[in-house]
CSV table of C-alpha atoms in Angstrom, one decimal:
chain,number,residue,atom,x,y,z
A,1,ASP,CA,-37.6,116.8,-33.5
A,2,VAL,CA,-34.5,115.1,-31.6
A,3,LYS,CA,-32.7,117.3,-29.3
A,4,VAL,CA,-29.8,117.6,-27.1
A,5,THR,CA,-29.9,120.8,-24.6
A,6,GLN,CA,-27.2,122.6,-22.9
A,7,SER,CA,-28.5,124.3,-19.6
A,8,SER,CA,-26.5,127.6,-20.5
A,9,ARG,CA,-25.2,129.3,-23.6
A,10,TYR,CA,-23.0,131.4,-21.8
A,11,LEU,CA,-21.4,131.5,-18.7
A,12,VAL,CA,-18.7,133.5,-17.0
A,13,LYS,CA,-17.4,131.9,-13.4
A,14,ARG,CA,-14.6,133.0,-11.2
A,15,THR,CA,-11.3,131.2,-10.6
A,16,GLY,CA,-11.7,128.4,-8.0
A,17,GLU,CA,-15.3,128.0,-8.4
A,18,LYS,CA,-16.9,124.8,-8.8
A,19,VAL,CA,-18.8,124.9,-12.2
A,20,PHE,CA,-21.4,122.5,-13.4
A,21,LEU,CA,-22.9,122.1,-17.2
A,22,GLU,CA,-26.1,120.1,-17.8
A,23,CYS,CA,-27.0,118.4,-20.9
A,24,VAL,CA,-30.1,116.5,-21.5
A,25,GLN,CA,-31.2,114.2,-24.3
A,26,ASP,CA,-34.6,113.2,-25.4
A,27,MET,CA,-33.7,110.5,-27.8
A,28,ASP,CA,-33.3,107.4,-25.4
A,29,HIS,CA,-29.8,107.4,-26.3
A,30,GLU,CA,-26.8,105.2,-24.2
A,31,ASN,CA,-24.0,107.2,-25.1
A,32,MET,CA,-23.3,110.7,-24.2
A,33,PHE,CA,-20.0,112.7,-24.7
A,34,TRP,CA,-18.7,116.0,-23.4
A,35,TYR,CA,-16.2,117.9,-25.6
A,36,ARG,CA,-14.4,121.2,-25.6
A,37,GLN,CA,-13.7,123.2,-28.7
A,38,ASP,CA,-10.7,125.4,-28.9
A,39,PRO,CA,-9.7,127.4,-32.2
A,40,GLY,CA,-7.2,125.3,-34.0
A,41,LEU,CA,-7.5,122.4,-31.8
A,42,GLY,CA,-10.9,121.1,-33.0
A,43,LEU,CA,-13.0,119.1,-30.6
A,44,ARG,CA,-11.4,117.5,-28.0
A,45,LEU,CA,-12.9,114.4,-25.8
A,46,ILE,CA,-13.1,115.2,-22.3
A,47,TYR,CA,-15.3,112.2,-20.9
A,48,PHE,CA,-18.0,109.8,-22.5
A,49,SER,CA,-20.6,107.5,-21.0
A,50,TYR,CA,-22.1,104.7,-22.5
A,51,ASP,CA,-24.7,103.5,-19.7
A,52,VAL,CA,-26.1,105.2,-16.6
A,53,LYS,CA,-23.2,105.7,-13.8
A,54,MET,CA,-20.7,104.4,-16.6
A,55,LYS,CA,-18.1,106.7,-17.6
A,56,GLU,CA,-14.8,106.8,-19.4
A,57,LYS,CA,-12.0,109.3,-19.7
A,58,GLY,CA,-11.5,110.8,-22.9
A,59,ASP,CA,-8.1,112.7,-24.2
A,60,ILE,CA,-8.2,115.6,-21.7
A,61,PRO,CA,-9.9,114.8,-18.5
A,62,GLU,CA,-7.7,116.6,-16.5
A,63,GLY,CA,-9.4,119.1,-14.2
A,64,TYR,CA,-13.0,117.7,-15.2
A,65,SER,CA,-15.2,115.0,-13.7
A,66,VAL,CA,-18.6,114.0,-14.9
A,67,SER,CA,-22.2,112.5,-13.5
A,68,ARG,CA,-24.6,110.3,-15.2
A,69,GLU,CA,-27.2,109.5,-12.6
A,70,LYS,CA,-30.2,109.3,-15.2
A,71,LYS,CA,-30.0,108.2,-18.8
A,72,GLU,CA,-31.1,111.5,-20.2
A,73,ARG,CA,-28.9,113.6,-18.3
A,74,PHE,CA,-24.9,113.9,-18.4
A,75,SER,CA,-23.3,116.5,-16.3
A,76,LEU,CA,-19.6,118.1,-16.7
A,77,ILE,CA,-18.3,119.2,-13.4
A,78,LEU,CA,-15.1,121.4,-13.3
A,79,GLU,CA,-14.0,120.9,-9.7
A,80,SER,CA,-12.0,124.0,-9.3
A,81,ALA,CA,-12.1,126.6,-12.4
A,82,SER,CA,-9.0,127.8,-13.7
A,83,THR,CA,-8.5,130.2,-16.6
A,84,ASN,CA,-7.4,127.8,-19.0
A,85,GLN,CA,-10.9,125.9,-18.9
A,86,THR,CA,-12.2,129.1,-20.7
A,87,SER,CA,-13.8,127.3,-23.8
A,88,MET,CA,-16.4,126.3,-25.8
A,89,TYR,CA,-18.1,123.0,-24.4
A,90,LEU,CA,-20.3,120.8,-26.4
A,91,CYS,CA,-22.3,117.9,-25.2
A,92,ALA,CA,-23.6,114.8,-27.8
A,93,SER,CA,-25.6,112.1,-27.6
A,94,SER,CA,-25.6,108.8,-29.7
A,95,GLY,CA,-27.1,105.4,-30.0
A,96,LEU,CA,-25.9,102.5,-31.9
A,97,MET,CA,-22.0,102.7,-33.4
A,98,ASN,CA,-23.1,103.3,-36.7
A,99,THR,CA,-25.1,106.4,-35.9
A,100,GLU,CA,-24.3,109.7,-36.0
A,101,ALA,CA,-24.1,112.0,-32.5
A,102,PHE,CA,-26.5,115.1,-32.1
A,103,PHE,CA,-24.7,117.9,-30.4
A,104,GLY,CA,-26.1,120.6,-28.3
A,105,GLN,CA,-26.1,124.3,-29.0
A,106,GLY,CA,-22.9,124.7,-26.8
A,107,THR,CA,-21.9,126.7,-23.6
A,108,ARG,CA,-19.5,129.3,-24.1
A,109,LEU,CA,-17.7,129.1,-20.4
A,110,THR,CA,-15.2,132.3,-19.6
A,111,VAL,CA,-13.3,131.8,-16.4
A,112,VAL,CA,-11.8,134.9,-14.9
B,1,ALA,CA,-4.0,105.5,-31.9
B,2,GLN,CA,-6.8,106.9,-33.8
B,3,LYS,CA,-6.5,110.0,-35.4
B,4,VAL,CA,-8.1,112.1,-37.8
B,5,THR,CA,-6.2,114.7,-39.9
B,6,GLN,CA,-7.6,118.1,-41.6
B,7,ALA,CA,-4.6,119.5,-42.9
B,8,GLN,CA,-6.3,122.7,-44.4
B,9,THR,CA,-7.1,125.0,-42.1
B,10,GLU,CA,-8.7,127.5,-43.9
B,11,ILE,CA,-9.8,127.5,-47.5
B,12,SER,CA,-11.5,130.6,-49.3
B,13,VAL,CA,-12.9,130.4,-52.8
B,14,VAL,CA,-15.1,132.6,-54.9
B,15,GLU,CA,-18.6,131.7,-55.3
B,16,LYS,CA,-19.4,128.9,-57.9
B,17,GLU,CA,-15.8,127.1,-57.6
B,18,ASP,CA,-15.6,123.8,-56.5
B,19,VAL,CA,-14.0,122.7,-53.5
B,20,THR,CA,-12.5,119.7,-51.6
B,21,LEU,CA,-11.9,119.0,-48.0
B,22,ASP,CA,-9.3,116.7,-47.4
B,23,CYS,CA,-9.7,114.0,-44.5
B,24,VAL,CA,-7.3,111.4,-43.6
B,25,TYR,CA,-7.9,109.1,-40.6
B,26,GLU,CA,-5.7,106.4,-38.6
B,27,THR,CA,-7.1,103.5,-36.8
B,28,ARG,CA,-6.4,99.9,-36.6
B,29,ASP,CA,-9.9,98.6,-36.4
B,30,THR,CA,-11.5,96.7,-39.3
B,31,THR,CA,-14.8,98.0,-38.2
B,32,TYR,CA,-15.4,101.7,-37.8
B,33,TYR,CA,-17.3,105.0,-39.1
B,34,LEU,CA,-16.4,108.1,-40.9
B,35,PHE,CA,-18.7,111.2,-40.2
B,36,TRP,CA,-18.6,114.8,-41.4
B,37,TYR,CA,-20.2,117.6,-39.8
B,38,LYS,CA,-20.8,121.3,-40.6
B,39,GLN,CA,-20.5,124.3,-38.0
B,40,PRO,CA,-22.2,127.2,-39.3
B,41,PRO,CA,-21.5,130.5,-37.7
B,42,SER,CA,-24.6,129.9,-35.4
B,43,GLY,CA,-22.1,127.0,-33.5
B,44,GLU,CA,-24.4,124.1,-33.6
B,45,LEU,CA,-22.9,121.1,-35.5
B,46,VAL,CA,-25.0,119.4,-38.2
B,47,PHE,CA,-24.5,115.8,-39.2
B,48,LEU,CA,-24.0,115.6,-43.1
B,49,ILE,CA,-23.0,112.3,-43.9
B,50,ARG,CA,-22.1,108.8,-42.1
B,51,ARG,CA,-20.0,105.7,-44.0
B,52,ASN,CA,-19.0,102.5,-42.5
B,53,SER,CA,-15.5,101.0,-43.3
B,54,PHE,CA,-16.8,98.3,-45.5
B,55,ASP,CA,-19.0,100.5,-47.9
B,56,GLU,CA,-16.5,102.4,-50.4
B,57,GLN,CA,-19.2,103.5,-52.4
B,58,ASN,CA,-19.3,107.4,-52.9
B,59,GLU,CA,-21.9,109.3,-52.5
B,60,ILE,CA,-23.6,112.4,-53.8
B,61,SER,CA,-26.5,114.7,-52.2
B,62,GLY,CA,-27.3,117.3,-54.4
B,63,ARG,CA,-23.8,119.9,-54.8
B,64,TYR,CA,-22.3,117.7,-51.9
B,65,SER,CA,-20.1,114.6,-52.6
B,66,TRP,CA,-18.1,112.2,-50.9
B,67,ASN,CA,-15.2,110.0,-51.7
B,68,PHE,CA,-14.2,107.3,-49.6
B,69,GLN,CA,-10.9,105.4,-50.2
B,70,LYS,CA,-9.8,103.0,-48.0
B,71,SER,CA,-6.2,102.4,-49.5
B,72,THR,CA,-5.3,105.9,-48.7
B,73,SER,CA,-7.3,106.1,-45.3
B,74,SER,CA,-9.0,109.3,-46.8
B,75,PHE,CA,-12.4,110.4,-46.6
B,76,ASN,CA,-12.9,113.5,-48.8
B,77,PHE,CA,-15.7,116.3,-49.3
B,78,THR,CA,-16.4,118.0,-52.3
B,79,ILE,CA,-18.7,121.1,-52.8
B,80,THR,CA,-19.8,121.9,-56.5
B,81,ALA,CA,-20.7,125.3,-57.3
B,82,SER,CA,-19.9,126.4,-53.9
B,83,GLN,CA,-22.3,129.0,-52.4
B,84,VAL,CA,-22.2,131.8,-49.5
B,85,VAL,CA,-24.1,129.7,-47.6
B,86,ASP,CA,-21.7,127.1,-47.6
B,87,SER,CA,-19.2,129.2,-45.6
B,88,ALA,CA,-18.8,127.1,-42.0
B,89,VAL,CA,-16.3,125.0,-40.3
B,90,TYR,CA,-16.3,121.4,-41.4
B,91,PHE,CA,-15.3,118.6,-39.2
B,92,CYS,CA,-14.2,115.2,-40.3
B,93,ALA,CA,-14.9,112.4,-37.5
B,94,LEU,CA,-13.8,108.8,-36.8
B,95,ARG,CA,-15.9,106.3,-34.7
B,96,THR,CA,-14.7,103.3,-33.4
B,97,TYR,CA,-16.5,103.1,-30.0
B,98,LYS,CA,-15.8,106.9,-29.5
B,99,TYR,CA,-16.0,110.0,-32.1
B,100,ILE,CA,-12.6,111.5,-32.6
B,101,PHE,CA,-12.6,115.0,-34.4
B,102,GLY,CA,-10.2,116.6,-36.5
B,103,THR,CA,-9.1,120.0,-36.0
B,104,GLY,CA,-11.6,121.3,-38.6
B,105,THR,CA,-11.2,123.2,-42.0
B,106,ARG,CA,-12.9,126.8,-42.0
B,107,LEU,CA,-14.4,127.5,-45.8
B,108,LYS,CA,-14.7,130.9,-46.7
B,109,VAL,CA,-16.8,131.4,-49.7
B,110,LEU,CA,-16.8,134.9,-51.3
B,111,ALA,CA,-19.5,136.3,-53.2
């Protein structure tokens, strides 16, 4: 059974903290993605990676960075968490362009 | 620019009614892929269907059907004889090299 696993389902952090969201996939996929989901705004792409150590900015990269040291793992980093980063974060992975993305269960992050 | 528009924010129907969810996309690429995903209350996105830009054949899978029309840049999703279990948020997505999602349509099916 294919799987994308996010390290936490719920997370509460304080303003100014450095936050790490981890995502691991077991499908040997080249492509991995981080989205945030907010009511009325759908899924917005933060960053994606098409290979180890390769990354590209999505539509809303400000305040975030990513790391992909190994093919199976893609980390999202909030350098200094702010309350407007309170959201649901979804990780996804995919193979070739004609294939669907597989999603993790999501991490609901609250910054207080 | 690439964009996916789901103009219907929320739809409510009574069980057994048919319902169509609209999706309009924009891209200048000639090769692209379109997807529909379902997000039930549990939160995890579930893949429903994929279509490539060269295949305009409509598809039917049980109570679900999809109508792809390049002339209108639309990829609409119809649920026939809706059921309460169909209640979810449905997302349409476009992929060239990255996935672009619409804002989603929340479908409520009332018993």
